[in-house]
PDB file of C-alpha atoms in Angstrom:
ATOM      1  CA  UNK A 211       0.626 -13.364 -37.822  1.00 62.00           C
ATOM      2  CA  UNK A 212      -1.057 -14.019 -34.763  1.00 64.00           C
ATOM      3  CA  UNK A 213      -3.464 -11.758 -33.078  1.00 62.00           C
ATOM      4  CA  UNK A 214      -5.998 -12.206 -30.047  1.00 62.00           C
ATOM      5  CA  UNK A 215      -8.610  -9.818 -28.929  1.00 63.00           C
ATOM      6  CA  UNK A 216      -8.894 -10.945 -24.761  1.00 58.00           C
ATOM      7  CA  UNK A 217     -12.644  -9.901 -23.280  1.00 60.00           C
ATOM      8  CA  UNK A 218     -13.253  -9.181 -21.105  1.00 60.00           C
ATOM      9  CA  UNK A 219      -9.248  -8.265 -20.127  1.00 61.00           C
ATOM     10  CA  UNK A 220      -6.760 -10.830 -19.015  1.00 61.00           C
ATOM     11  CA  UNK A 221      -7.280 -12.032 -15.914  1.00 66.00           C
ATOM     12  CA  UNK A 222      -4.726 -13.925 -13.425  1.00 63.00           C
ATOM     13  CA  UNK A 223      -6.794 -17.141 -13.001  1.00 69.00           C
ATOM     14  CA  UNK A 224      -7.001 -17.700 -16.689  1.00 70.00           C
ATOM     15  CA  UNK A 225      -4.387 -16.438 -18.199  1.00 70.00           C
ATOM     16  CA  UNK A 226      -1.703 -16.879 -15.545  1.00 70.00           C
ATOM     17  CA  UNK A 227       0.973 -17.665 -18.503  1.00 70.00           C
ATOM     18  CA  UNK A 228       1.203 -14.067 -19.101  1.00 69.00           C
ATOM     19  CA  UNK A 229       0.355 -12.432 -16.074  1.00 74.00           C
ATOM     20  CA  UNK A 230       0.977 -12.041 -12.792  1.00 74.00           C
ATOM     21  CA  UNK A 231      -0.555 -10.112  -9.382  1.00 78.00           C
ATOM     22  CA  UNK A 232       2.787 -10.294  -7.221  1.00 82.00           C
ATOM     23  CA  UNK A 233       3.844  -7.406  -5.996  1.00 85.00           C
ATOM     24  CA  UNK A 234       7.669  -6.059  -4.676  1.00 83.00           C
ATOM     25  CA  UNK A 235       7.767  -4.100  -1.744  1.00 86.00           C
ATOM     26  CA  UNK A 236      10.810  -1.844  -0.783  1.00 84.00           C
ATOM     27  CA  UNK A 237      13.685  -0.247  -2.324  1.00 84.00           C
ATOM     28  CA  UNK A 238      14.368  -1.173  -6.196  1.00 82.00           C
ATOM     29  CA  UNK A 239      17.441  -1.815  -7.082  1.00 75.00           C
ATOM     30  CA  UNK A 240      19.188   0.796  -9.839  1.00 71.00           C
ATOM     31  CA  UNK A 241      18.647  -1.479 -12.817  1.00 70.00           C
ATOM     32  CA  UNK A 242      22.132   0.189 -14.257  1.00 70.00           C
ATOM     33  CA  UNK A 243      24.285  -0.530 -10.890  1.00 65.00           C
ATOM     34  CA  UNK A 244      26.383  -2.867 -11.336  1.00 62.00           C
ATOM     35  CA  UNK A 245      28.467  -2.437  -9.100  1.00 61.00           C
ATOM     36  CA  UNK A 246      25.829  -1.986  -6.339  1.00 59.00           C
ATOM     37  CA  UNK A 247      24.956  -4.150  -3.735  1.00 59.00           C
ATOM     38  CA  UNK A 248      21.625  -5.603  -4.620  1.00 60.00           C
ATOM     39  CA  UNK A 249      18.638  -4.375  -2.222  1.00 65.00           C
ATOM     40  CA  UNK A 250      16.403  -7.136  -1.249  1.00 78.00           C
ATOM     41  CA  UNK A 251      12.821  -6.493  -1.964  1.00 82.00           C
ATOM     42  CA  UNK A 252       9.433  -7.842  -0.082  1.00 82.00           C
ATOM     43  CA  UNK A 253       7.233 -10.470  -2.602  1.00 82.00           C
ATOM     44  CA  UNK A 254       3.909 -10.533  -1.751  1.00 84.00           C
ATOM     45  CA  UNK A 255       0.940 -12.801  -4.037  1.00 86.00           C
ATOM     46  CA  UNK A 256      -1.057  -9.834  -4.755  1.00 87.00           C
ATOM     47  CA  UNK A 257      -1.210  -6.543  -4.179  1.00 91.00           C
ATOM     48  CA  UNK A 258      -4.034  -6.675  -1.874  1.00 93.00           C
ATOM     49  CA  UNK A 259      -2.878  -7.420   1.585  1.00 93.00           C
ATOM     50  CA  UNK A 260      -5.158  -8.565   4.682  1.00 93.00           C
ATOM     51  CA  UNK A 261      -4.857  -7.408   7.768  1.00 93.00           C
ATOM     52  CA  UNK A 262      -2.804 -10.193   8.828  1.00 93.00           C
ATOM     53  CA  UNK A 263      -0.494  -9.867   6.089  1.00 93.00           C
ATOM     54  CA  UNK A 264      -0.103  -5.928   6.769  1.00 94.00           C
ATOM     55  CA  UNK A 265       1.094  -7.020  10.469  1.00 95.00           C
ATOM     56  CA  UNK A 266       3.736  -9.408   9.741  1.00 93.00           C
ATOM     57  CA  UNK A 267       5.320  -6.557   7.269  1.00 92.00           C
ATOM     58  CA  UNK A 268       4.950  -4.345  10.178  1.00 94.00           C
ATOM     59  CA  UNK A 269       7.092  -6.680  12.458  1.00 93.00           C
ATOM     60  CA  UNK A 270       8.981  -7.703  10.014  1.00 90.00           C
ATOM     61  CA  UNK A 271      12.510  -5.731  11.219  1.00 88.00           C
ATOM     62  CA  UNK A 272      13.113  -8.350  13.368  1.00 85.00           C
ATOM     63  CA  UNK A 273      12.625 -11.480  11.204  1.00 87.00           C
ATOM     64  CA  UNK A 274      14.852 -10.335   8.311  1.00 84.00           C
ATOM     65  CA  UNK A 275      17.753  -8.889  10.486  1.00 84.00           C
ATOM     66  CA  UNK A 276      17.134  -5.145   9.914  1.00 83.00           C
ATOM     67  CA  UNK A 277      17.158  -6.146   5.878  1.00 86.00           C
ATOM     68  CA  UNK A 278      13.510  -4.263   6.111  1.00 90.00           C
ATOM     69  CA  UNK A 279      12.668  -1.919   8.325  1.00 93.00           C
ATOM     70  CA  UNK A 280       8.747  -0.352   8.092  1.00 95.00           C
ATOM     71  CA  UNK A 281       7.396   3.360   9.469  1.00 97.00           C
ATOM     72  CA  UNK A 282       3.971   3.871   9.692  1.00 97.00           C
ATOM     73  CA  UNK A 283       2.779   7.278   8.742  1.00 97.00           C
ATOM     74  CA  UNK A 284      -0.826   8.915   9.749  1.00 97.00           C
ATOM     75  CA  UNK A 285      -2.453  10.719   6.707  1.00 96.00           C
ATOM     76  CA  UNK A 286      -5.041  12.120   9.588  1.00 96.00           C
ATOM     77  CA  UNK A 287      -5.077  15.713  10.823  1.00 95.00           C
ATOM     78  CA  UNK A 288      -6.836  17.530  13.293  1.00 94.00           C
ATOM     79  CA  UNK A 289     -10.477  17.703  12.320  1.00 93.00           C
ATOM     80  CA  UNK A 290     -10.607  21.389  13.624  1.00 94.00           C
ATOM     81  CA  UNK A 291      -8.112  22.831  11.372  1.00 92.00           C
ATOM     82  CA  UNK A 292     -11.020  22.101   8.162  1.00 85.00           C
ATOM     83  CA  UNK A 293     -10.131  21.527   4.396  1.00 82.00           C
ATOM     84  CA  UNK A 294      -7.233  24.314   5.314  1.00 87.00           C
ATOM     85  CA  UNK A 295      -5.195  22.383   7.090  1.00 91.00           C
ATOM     86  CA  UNK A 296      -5.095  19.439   4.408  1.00 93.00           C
ATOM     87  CA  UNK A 297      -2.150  21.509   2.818  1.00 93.00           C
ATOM     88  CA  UNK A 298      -0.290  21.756   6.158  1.00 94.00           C
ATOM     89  CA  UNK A 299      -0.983  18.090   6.560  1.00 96.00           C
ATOM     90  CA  UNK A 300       0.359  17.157   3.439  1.00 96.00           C
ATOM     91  CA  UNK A 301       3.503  18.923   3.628  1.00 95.00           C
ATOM     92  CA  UNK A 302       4.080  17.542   6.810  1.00 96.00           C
ATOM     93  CA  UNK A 303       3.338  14.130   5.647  1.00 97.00           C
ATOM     94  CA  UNK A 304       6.033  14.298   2.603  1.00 97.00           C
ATOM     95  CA  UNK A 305       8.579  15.438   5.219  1.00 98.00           C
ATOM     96  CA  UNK A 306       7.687  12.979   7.591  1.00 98.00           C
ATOM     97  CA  UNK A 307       8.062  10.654   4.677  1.00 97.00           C
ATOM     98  CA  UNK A 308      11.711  11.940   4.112  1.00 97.00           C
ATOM     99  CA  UNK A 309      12.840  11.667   7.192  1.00 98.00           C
ATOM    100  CA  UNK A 310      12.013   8.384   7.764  1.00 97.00           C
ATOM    101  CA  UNK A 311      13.510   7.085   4.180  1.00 96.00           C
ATOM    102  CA  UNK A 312      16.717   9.057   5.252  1.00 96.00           C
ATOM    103  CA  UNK A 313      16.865   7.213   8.546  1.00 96.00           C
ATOM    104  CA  UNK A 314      16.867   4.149   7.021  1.00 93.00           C
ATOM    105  CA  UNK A 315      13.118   2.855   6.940  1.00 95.00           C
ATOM    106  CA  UNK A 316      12.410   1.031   3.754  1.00 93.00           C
ATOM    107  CA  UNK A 317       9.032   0.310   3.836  1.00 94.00           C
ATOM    108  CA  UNK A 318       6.702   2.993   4.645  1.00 97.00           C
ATOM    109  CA  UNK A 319       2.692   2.247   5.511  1.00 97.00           C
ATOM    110  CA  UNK A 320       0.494   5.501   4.797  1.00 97.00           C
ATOM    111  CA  UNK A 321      -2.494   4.639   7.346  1.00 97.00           C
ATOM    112  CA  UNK A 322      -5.850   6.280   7.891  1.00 96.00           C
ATOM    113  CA  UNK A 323      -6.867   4.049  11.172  1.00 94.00           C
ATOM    114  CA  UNK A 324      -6.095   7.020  13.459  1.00 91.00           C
ATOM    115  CA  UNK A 325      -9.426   8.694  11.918  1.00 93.00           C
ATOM    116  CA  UNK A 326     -12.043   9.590  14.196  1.00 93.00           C
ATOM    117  CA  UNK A 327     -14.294  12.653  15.468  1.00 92.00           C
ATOM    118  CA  UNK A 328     -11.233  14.699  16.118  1.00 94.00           C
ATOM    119  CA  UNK A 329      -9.508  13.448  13.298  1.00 95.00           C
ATOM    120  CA  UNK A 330      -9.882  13.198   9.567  1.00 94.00           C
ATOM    121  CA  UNK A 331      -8.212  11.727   6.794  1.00 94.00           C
ATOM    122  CA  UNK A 332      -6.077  12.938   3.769  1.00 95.00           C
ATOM    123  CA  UNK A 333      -7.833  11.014   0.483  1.00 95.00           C
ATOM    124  CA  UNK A 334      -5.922   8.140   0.125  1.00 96.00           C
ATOM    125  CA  UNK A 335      -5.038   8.519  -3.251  1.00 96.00           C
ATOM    126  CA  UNK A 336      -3.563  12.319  -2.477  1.00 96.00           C
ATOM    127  CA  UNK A 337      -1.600  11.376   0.267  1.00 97.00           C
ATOM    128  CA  UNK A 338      -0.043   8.389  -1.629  1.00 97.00           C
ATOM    129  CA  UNK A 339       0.859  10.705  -4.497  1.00 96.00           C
ATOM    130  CA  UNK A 340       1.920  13.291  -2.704  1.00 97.00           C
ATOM    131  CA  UNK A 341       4.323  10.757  -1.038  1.00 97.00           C
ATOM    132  CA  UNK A 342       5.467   9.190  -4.247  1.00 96.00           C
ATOM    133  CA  UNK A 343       5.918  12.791  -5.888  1.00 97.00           C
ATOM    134  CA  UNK A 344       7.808  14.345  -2.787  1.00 97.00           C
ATOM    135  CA  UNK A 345      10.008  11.698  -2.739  1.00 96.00           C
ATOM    136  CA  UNK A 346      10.932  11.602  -6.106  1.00 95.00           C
ATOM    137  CA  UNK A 347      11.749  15.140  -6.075  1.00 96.00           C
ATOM    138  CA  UNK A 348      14.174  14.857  -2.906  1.00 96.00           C
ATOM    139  CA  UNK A 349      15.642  11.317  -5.441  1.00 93.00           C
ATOM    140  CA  UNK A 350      14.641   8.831  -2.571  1.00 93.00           C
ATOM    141  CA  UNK A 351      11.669   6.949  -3.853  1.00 92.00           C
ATOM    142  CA  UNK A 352      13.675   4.240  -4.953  1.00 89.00           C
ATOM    143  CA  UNK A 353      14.879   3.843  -1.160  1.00 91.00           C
ATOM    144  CA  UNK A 354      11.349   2.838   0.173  1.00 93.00           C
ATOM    145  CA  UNK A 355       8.195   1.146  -0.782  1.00 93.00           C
ATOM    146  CA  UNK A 356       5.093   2.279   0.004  1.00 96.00           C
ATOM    147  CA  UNK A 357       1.814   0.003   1.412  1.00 96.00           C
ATOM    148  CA  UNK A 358      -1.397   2.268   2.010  1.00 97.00           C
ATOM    149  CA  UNK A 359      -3.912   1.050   4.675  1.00 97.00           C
ATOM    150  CA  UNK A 360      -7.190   2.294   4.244  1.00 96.00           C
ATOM    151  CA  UNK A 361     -10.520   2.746   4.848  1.00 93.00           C
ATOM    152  CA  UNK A 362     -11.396   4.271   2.109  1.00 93.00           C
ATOM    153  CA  UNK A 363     -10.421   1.665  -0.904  1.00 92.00           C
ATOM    154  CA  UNK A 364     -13.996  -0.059  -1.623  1.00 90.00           C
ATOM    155  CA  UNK A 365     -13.735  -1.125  -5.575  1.00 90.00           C
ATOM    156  CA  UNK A 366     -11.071  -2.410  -8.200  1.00 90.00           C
ATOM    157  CA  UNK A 367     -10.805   1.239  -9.444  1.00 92.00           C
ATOM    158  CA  UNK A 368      -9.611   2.271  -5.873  1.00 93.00           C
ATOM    159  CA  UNK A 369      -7.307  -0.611  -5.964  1.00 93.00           C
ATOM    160  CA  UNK A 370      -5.649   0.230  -9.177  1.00 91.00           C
ATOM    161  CA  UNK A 371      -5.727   4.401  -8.860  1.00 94.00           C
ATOM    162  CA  UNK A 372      -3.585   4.023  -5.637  1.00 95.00           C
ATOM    163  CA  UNK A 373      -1.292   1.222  -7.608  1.00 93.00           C
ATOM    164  CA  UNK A 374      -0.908   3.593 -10.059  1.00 93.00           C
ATOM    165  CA  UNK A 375      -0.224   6.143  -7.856  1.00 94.00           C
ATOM    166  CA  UNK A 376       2.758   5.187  -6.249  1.00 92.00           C
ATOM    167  CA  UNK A 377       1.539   2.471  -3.957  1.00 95.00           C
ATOM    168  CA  UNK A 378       2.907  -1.316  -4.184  1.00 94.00           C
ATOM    169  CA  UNK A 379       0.220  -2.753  -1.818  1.00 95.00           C
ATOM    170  CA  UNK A 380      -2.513  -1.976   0.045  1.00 96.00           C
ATOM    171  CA  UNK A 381      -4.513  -2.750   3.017  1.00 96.00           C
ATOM    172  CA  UNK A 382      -8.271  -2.450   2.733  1.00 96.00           C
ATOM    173  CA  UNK A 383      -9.125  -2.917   6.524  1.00 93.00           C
ATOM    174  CA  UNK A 384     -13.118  -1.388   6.125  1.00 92.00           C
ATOM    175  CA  UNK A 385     -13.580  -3.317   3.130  1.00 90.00           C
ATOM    176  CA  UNK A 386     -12.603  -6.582   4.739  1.00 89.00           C
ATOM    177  CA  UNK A 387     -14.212  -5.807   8.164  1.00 89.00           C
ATOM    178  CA  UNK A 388     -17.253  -5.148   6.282  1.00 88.00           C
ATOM    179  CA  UNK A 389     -16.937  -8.890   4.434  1.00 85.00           C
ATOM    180  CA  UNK A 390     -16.267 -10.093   8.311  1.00 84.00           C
ATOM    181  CA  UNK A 391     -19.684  -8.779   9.616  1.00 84.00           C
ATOM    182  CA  UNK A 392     -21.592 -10.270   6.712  1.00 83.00           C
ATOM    183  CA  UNK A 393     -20.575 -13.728   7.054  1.00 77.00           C
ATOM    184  CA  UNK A 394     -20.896 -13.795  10.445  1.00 80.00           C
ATOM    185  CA  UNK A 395     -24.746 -12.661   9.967  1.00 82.00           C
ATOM    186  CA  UNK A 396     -25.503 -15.300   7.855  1.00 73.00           C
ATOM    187  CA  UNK A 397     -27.115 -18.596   8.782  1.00 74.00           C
ATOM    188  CA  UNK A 398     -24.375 -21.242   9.238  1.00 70.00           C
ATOM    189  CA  UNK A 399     -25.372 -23.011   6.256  1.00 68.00           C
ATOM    190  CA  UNK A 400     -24.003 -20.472   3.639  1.00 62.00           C
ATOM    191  CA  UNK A 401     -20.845 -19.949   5.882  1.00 60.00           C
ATOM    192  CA  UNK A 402     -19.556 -23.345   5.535  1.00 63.00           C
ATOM    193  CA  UNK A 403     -19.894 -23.473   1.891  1.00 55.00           C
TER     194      UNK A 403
END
C-alpha cells in the first residue's frame, strides 16, 4: 500500500537502488537456449562512451581473443548524389551491416566522421534504425551490437531516440570536442575547479 510519485524522474545518482546506466554491448544470448553456449557480452558504465572508450572497443579483437570482434560502418555518401542517393545509401548500409554480422563481427560502430564537403551523412537516428530493422528482418540482430558515433547527438533526447532505436552506446565525438574547446578557453582558474 505503498506508492511514490518520483519528480522530477529517477535519476542514477539518487536513486541508484533501482536503477542503473550500464549498458551490454554485443550479441544477446537466446534467453530460452539452454543448451547454447553463452555469448559473452561488452559492460560498459553508461551508455555514453568517450572517445577513448569508443577506441579500446575498436581494438578490442585482440584483447579478448577474437571473443569480440568490431566493424566500423560509414553512414556517409557521396554529397553529389543529393537527398536521392540517401535510399541507395541506406540499402547499402543494411547490407553492409549483414555481411559483416555473417562474417562474424559482433560489434558493429555506425560512424559519421568520414563527413565532409564531398560527403554527407545519413541522420543518425535513420541509419541506426534502419540497421536494427534490416537486421532483424534477415534474424541476425541478436548476433551484433550496435555503438553509433556521431556528430550529430547534442541533447538527452538524441541520446535516448538512438537508445531506443536500436543502439546500445554511443559516441558523441562533436559534443565532447565542443566541451574540449571551452575549457581550454577559459582562464585557468575555473579549469582547475
Amino acid at each position: 500500500n505503498f506508492a511514490q510519485v518520483t519528480n522530477p524522474a529517477i535519476d542514477p545518482i539518487r536513486e541508484e537502488l533501482v536503477m542503473s546506466l550500464v549498458s551490454l554491448i554485443g550479441p544477446r544470448p537466446n534467453l530460452l537456449g539452454f543448451e547454447e553456449d553463452l555469448h559473452k557480452r561488452l559492460e560498459v558504465h553508461q551508455p555514453i562512451l568517450t572517445n577513448t572508450d569508443l577506441e579500446k572497443i575498436r581494438r578490442i579483437e585482440s584483447r579478448t581473443g577474437g571473443a569480440f570482434r568490431t566493424k566500423t560502418l560509414s553512414i556517409c555518401y557521396a554529397a553529389d548524389l543529393g537527398t536521392t542517393g540517401m535510399e541507395l545509401a541506406l540499402t547499402r548500409l543494411g547490407k553492409q551491416a549483414e555481411q559483416a554480422v555473417l562474417e562474424g563481427y559482433n560489434i558493429l560502430i555506425l560512424s559519421d566522421r568520414g563527413m565532409n564537403a564531398d560527403y554527407i551523412a545519413i541522420p543518425a537516428l535513420l541509419a541506426t534504425s534502419s540497421v536494427h530493422h534490416h537486421l532483424i528482418r534477415k534474424g541476425l540482430r541478436t548476433s551484433s551490437g550496435l555503438v553509433v558515433e556521431t556528430g550529430e547527438a547534442r541533447e538527452v533526447q538524441h541520446f535516448c531516440l538512438l537508445a531506443g532505436y536500436g543502439a546500445e552506446a554511443i559516441n558523441p565525438y562533436v559534443a565532447f570536442e565542443t566541451l574540449s574547446s571551452i575549457r581550454n578557453t577559459l582562464p585557468k582558474e575555473l579549469t582547475e575547479l
